[in-house]
mmCIF file of C-alpha atoms in Angstrom:
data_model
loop_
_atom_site.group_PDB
_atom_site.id
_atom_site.type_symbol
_atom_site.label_atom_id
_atom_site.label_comp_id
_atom_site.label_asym_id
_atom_site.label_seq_id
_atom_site.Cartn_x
_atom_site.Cartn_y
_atom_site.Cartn_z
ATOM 1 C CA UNK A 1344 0.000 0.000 0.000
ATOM 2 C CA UNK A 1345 1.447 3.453 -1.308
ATOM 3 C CA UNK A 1346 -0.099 6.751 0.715
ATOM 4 C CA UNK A 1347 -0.031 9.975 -0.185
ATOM 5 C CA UNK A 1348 2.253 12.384 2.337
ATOM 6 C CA UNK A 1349 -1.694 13.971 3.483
ATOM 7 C CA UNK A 1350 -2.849 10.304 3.462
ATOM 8 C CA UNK A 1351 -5.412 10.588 6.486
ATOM 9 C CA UNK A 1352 -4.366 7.187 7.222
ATOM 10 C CA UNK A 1353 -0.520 7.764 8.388
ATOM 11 C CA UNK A 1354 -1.179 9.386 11.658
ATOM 12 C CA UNK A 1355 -2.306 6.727 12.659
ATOM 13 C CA UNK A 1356 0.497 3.866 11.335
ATOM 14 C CA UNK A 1357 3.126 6.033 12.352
ATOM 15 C CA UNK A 1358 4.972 5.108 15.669
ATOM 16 C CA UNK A 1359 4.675 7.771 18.345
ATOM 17 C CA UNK A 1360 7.720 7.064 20.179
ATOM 18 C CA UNK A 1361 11.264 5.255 18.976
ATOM 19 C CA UNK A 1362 13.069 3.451 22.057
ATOM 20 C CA UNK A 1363 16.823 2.207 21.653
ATOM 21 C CA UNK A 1364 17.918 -0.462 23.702
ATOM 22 C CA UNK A 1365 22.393 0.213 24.021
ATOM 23 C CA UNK A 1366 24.584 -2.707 25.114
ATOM 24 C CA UNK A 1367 28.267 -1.251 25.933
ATOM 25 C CA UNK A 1368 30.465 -3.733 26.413
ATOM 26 C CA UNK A 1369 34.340 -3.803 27.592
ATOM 27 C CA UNK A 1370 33.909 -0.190 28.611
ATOM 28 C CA UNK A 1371 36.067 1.357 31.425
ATOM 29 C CA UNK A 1372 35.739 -0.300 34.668
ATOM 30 C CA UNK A 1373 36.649 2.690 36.520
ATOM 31 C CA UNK A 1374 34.381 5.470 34.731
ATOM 32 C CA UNK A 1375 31.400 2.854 35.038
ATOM 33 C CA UNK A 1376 31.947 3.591 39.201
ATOM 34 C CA UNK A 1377 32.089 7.148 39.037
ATOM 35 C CA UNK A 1378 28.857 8.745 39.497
ATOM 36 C CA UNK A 1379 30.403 12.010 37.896
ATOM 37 C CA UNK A 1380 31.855 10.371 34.979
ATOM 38 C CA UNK A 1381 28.618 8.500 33.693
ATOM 39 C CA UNK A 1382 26.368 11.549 34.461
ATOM 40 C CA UNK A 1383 28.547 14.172 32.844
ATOM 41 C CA UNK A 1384 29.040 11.310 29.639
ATOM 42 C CA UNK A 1385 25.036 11.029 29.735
ATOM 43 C CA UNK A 1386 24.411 14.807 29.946
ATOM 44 C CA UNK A 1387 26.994 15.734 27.329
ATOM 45 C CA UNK A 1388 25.542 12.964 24.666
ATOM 46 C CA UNK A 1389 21.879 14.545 25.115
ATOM 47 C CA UNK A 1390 23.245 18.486 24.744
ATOM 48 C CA UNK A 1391 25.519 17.598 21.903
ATOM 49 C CA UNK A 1392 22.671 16.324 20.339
ATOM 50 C CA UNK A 1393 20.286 19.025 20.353
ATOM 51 C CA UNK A 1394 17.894 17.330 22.871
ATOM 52 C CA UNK A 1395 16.273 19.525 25.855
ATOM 53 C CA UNK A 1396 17.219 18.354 29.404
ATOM 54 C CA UNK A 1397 14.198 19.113 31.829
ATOM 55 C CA UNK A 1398 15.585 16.924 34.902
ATOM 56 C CA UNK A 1399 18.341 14.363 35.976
ATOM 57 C CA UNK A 1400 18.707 12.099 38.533
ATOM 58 C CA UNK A 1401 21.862 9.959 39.192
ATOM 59 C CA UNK A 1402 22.653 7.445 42.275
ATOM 60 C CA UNK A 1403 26.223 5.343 43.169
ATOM 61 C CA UNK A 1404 25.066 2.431 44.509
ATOM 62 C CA UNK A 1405 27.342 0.235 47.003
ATOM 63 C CA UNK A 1406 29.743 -1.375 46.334
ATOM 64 C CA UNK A 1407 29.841 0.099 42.798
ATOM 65 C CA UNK A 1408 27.652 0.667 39.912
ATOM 66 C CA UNK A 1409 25.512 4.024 39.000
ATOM 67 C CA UNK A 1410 21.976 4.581 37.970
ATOM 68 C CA UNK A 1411 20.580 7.660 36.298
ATOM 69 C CA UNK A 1412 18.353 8.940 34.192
ATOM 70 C CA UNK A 1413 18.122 11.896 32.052
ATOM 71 C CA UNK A 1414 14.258 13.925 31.124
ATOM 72 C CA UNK A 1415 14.327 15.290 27.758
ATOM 73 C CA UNK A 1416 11.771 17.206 26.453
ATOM 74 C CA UNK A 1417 9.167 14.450 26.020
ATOM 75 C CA UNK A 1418 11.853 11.968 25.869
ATOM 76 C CA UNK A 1419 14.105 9.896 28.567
ATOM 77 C CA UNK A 1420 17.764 8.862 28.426
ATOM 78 C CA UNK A 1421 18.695 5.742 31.318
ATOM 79 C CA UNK A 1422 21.665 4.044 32.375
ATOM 80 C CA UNK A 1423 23.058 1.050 34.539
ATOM 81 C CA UNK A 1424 26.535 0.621 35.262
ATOM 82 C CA UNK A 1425 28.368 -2.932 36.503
ATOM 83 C CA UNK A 1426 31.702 -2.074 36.704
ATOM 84 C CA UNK A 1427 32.895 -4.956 37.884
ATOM 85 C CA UNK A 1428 31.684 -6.866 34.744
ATOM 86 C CA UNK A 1429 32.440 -3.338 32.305
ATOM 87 C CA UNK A 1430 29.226 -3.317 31.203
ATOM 88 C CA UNK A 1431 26.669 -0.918 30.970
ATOM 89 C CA UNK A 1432 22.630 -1.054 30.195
ATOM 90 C CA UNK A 1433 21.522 2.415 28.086
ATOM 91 C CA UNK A 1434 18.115 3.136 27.271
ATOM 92 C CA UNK A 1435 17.026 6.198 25.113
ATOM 93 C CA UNK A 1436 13.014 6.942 24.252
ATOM 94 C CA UNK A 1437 12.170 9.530 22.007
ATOM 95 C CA UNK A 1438 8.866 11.135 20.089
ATOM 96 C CA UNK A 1439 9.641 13.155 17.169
ATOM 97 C CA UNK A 1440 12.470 12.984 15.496
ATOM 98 C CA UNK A 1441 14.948 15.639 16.940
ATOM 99 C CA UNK A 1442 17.203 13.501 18.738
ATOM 100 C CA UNK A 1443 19.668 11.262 16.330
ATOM 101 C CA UNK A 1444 19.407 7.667 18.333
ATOM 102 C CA UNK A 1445 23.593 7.028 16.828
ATOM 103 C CA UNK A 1446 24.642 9.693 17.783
ATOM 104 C CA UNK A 1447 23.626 9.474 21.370
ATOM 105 C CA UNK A 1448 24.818 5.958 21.244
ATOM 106 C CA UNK A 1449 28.188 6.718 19.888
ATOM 107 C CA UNK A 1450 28.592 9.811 22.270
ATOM 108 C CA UNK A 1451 27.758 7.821 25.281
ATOM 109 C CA UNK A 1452 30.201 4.708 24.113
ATOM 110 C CA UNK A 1453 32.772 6.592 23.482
ATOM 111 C CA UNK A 1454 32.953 8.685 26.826
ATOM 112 C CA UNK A 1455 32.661 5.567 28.885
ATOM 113 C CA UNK A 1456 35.141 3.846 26.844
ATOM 114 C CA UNK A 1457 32.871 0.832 25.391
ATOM 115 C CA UNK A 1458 35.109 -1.020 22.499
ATOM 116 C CA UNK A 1459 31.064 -3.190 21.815
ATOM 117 C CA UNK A 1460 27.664 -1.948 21.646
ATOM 118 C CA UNK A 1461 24.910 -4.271 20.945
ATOM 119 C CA UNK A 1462 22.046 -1.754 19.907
ATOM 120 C CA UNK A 1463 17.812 -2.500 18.959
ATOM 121 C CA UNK A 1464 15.633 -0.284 18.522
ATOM 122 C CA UNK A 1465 11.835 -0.985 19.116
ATOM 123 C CA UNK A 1466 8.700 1.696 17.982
ATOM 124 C CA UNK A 1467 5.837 2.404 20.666
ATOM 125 C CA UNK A 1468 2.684 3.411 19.978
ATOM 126 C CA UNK B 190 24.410 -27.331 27.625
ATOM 127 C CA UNK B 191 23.507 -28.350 30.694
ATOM 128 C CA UNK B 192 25.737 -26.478 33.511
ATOM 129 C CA UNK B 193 25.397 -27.663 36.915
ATOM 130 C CA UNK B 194 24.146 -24.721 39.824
ATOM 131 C CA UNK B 195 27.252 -23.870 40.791
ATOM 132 C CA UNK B 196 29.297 -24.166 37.275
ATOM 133 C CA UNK B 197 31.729 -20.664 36.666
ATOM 134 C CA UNK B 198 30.289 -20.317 33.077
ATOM 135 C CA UNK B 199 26.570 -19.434 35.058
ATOM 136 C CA UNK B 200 26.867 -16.150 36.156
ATOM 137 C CA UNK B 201 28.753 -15.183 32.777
ATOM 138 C CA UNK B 202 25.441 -16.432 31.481
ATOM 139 C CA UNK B 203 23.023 -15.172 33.320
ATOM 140 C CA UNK B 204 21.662 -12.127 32.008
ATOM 141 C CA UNK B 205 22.101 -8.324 34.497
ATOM 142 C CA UNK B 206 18.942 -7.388 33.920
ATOM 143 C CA UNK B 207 15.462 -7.641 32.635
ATOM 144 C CA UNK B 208 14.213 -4.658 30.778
ATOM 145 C CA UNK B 209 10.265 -5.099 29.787
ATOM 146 C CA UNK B 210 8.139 -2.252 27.416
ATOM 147 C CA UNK B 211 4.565 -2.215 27.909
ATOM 148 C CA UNK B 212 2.564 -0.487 25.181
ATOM 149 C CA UNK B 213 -0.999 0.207 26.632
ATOM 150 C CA UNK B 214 -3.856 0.814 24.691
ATOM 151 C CA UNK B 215 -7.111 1.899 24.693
ATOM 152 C CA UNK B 216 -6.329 4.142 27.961
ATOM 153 C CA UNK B 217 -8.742 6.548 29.789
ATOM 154 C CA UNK B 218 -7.766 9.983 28.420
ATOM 155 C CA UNK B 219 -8.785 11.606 30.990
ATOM 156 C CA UNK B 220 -6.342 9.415 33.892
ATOM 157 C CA UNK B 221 -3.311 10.002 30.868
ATOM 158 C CA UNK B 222 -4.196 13.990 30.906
ATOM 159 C CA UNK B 223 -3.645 14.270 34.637
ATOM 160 C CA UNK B 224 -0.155 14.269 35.994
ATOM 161 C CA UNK B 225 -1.149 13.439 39.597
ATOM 162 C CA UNK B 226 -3.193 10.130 38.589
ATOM 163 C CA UNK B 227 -0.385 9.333 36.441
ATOM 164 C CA UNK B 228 2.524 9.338 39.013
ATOM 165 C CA UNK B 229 0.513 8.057 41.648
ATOM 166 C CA UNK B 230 -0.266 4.971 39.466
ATOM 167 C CA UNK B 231 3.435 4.219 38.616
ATOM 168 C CA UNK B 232 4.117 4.745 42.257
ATOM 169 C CA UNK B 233 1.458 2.954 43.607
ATOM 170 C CA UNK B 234 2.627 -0.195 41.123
ATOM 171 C CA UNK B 235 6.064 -0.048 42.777
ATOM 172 C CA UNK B 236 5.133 0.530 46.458
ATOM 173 C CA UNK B 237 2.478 -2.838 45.508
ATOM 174 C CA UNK B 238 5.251 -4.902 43.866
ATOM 175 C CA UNK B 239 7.953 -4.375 46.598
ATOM 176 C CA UNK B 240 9.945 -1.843 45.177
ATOM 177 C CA UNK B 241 12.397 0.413 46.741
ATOM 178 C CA UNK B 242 11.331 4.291 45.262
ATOM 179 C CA UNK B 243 14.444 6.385 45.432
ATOM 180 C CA UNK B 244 13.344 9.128 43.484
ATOM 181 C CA UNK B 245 10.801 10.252 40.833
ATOM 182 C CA UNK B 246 10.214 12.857 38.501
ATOM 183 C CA UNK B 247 6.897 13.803 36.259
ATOM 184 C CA UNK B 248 5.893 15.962 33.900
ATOM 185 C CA UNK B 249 2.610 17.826 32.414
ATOM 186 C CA UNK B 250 3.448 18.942 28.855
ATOM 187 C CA UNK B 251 1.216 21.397 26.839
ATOM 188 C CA UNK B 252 -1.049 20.848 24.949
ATOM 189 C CA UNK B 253 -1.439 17.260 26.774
ATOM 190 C CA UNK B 254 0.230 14.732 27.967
ATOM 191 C CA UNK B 255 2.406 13.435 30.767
ATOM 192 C CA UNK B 256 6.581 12.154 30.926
ATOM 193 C CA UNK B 257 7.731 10.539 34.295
ATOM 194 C CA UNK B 258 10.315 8.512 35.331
ATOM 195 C CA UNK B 259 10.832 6.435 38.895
ATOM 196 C CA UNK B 260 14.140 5.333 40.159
ATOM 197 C CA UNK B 261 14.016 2.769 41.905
ATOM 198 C CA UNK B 262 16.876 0.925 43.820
ATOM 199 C CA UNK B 263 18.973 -0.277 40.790
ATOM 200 C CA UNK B 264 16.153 -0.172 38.529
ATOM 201 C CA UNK B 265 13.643 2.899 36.927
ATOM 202 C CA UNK B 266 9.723 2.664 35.904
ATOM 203 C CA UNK B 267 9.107 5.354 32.916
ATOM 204 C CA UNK B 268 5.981 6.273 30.984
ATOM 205 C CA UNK B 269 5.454 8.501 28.218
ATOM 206 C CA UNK B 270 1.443 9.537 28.253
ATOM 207 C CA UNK B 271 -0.904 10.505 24.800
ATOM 208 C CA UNK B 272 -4.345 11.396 25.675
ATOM 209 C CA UNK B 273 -5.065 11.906 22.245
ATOM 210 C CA UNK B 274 -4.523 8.428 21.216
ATOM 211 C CA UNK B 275 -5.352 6.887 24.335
ATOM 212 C CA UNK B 276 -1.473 5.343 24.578
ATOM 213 C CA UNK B 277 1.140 5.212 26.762
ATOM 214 C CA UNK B 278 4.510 3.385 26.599
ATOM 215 C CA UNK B 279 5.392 2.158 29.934
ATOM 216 C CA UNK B 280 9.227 0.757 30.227
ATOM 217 C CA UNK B 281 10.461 -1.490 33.072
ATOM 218 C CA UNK B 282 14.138 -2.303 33.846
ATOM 219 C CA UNK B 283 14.973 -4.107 36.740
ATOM 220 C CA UNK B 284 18.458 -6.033 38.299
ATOM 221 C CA UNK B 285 17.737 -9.012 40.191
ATOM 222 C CA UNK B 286 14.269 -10.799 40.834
ATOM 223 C CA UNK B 287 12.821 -8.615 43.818
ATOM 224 C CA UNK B 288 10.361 -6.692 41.100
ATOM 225 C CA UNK B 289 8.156 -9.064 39.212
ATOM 226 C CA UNK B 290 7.189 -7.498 35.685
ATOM 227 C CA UNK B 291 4.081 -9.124 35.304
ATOM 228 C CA UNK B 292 2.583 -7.203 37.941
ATOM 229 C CA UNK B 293 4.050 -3.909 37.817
ATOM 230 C CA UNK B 294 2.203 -4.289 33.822
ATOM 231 C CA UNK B 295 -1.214 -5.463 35.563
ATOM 232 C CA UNK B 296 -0.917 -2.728 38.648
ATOM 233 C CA UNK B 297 -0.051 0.425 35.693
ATOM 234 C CA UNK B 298 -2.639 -1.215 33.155
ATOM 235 C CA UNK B 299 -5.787 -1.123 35.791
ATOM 236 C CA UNK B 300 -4.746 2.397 36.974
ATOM 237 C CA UNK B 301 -4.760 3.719 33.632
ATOM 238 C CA UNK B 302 -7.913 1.679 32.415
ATOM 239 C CA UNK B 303 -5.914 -0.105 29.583
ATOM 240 C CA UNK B 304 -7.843 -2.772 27.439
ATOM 241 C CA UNK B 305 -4.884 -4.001 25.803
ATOM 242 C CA UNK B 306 -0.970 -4.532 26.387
ATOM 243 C CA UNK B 307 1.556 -5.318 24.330
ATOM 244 C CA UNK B 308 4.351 -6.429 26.309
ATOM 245 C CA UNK B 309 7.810 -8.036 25.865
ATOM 246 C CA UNK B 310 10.844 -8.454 27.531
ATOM 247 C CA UNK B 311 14.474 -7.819 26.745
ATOM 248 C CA UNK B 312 17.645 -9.572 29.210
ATOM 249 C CA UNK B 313 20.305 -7.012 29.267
ATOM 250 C CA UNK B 314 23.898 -7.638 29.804
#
């Protein structure tokens, strides 16, 4: 089935949301356990790519390992750090289509020093 | 491959965490409209399930619709909210077994008068 671009139909098949699922692998044991480090990695990736940060929130848990998550503007960035296995779990949700899904990914993998990313992306709605 | 319990190749193999995305459908409007009956439902599902809330943050946007996220201990709860098309995408990640998916999805669903879920469940790590 072709539509036309003012097809009333493609409101309605067109996801609402996009949400990227980031495996890094072999990343840097010690940036995974600094709360600092995987915020400032996790901010930086959502500013250099144009997104709007509304709100943070980032925890070091004990022993080691860091939550957070980043609100964008309609939009959430996540991470889970286990250090002690170099691995961390990124999540990134987005509607629209201002945010560039690689180039979060490669911004965040590269500042935490991930050498593997397994990446899926699913759409919502 | 069977591994016996206590085999070094298990926890290699065993995945860090469960990550689940519920897309609900068919949602009162009304409940997705209202910030309050939104966070209290995400909260509520925690607090129900035996989760450990460290933090949350929710938004109302304008003209409609509601973004929120809830840490929990080593784990977050997020929904992304559109009255308009009676939808909201609900994502789950959790470490360990303490939170069981199935009913954070029923506890969220019921609050926000879902028909219909789609559901499915990523191991990450």
């Amino acid at each position: 089935m072709i539509l036309a671009k003012d097809d009333p139909l493609l409101p309605a098949m067109t996801p609402l949301g996009q949400h990227s699922l980031f495996d890094l692998h072999d990343c840097d044991a010690a940036k995974l356990s600094d709360r600092d480090v995987v915020r400032e990695a996790m901010l930086e990736a959502v500013r250099q790519s144009g997104g709007t940060i509304v709100a943070d929130i980032f925890h070091q848990f004990s022993p080691h390992g860091v939550s957070g998550v980043v609100v964008i503007a309609e939009s959430h960035l996540t991470i889970h750090t286990w250090p002690e296995r170099s691995f961390a779990a990124v999540d990134l949700f987005t509607c629209g289509t201002t945010l560039d899904h690689s180039k979060v990914e490669s911004l965040v993998a590269a500042a935490l020093g991930a050498t593997r990313v397994d990446a899926k992306t699913v759409p919502r709605g």
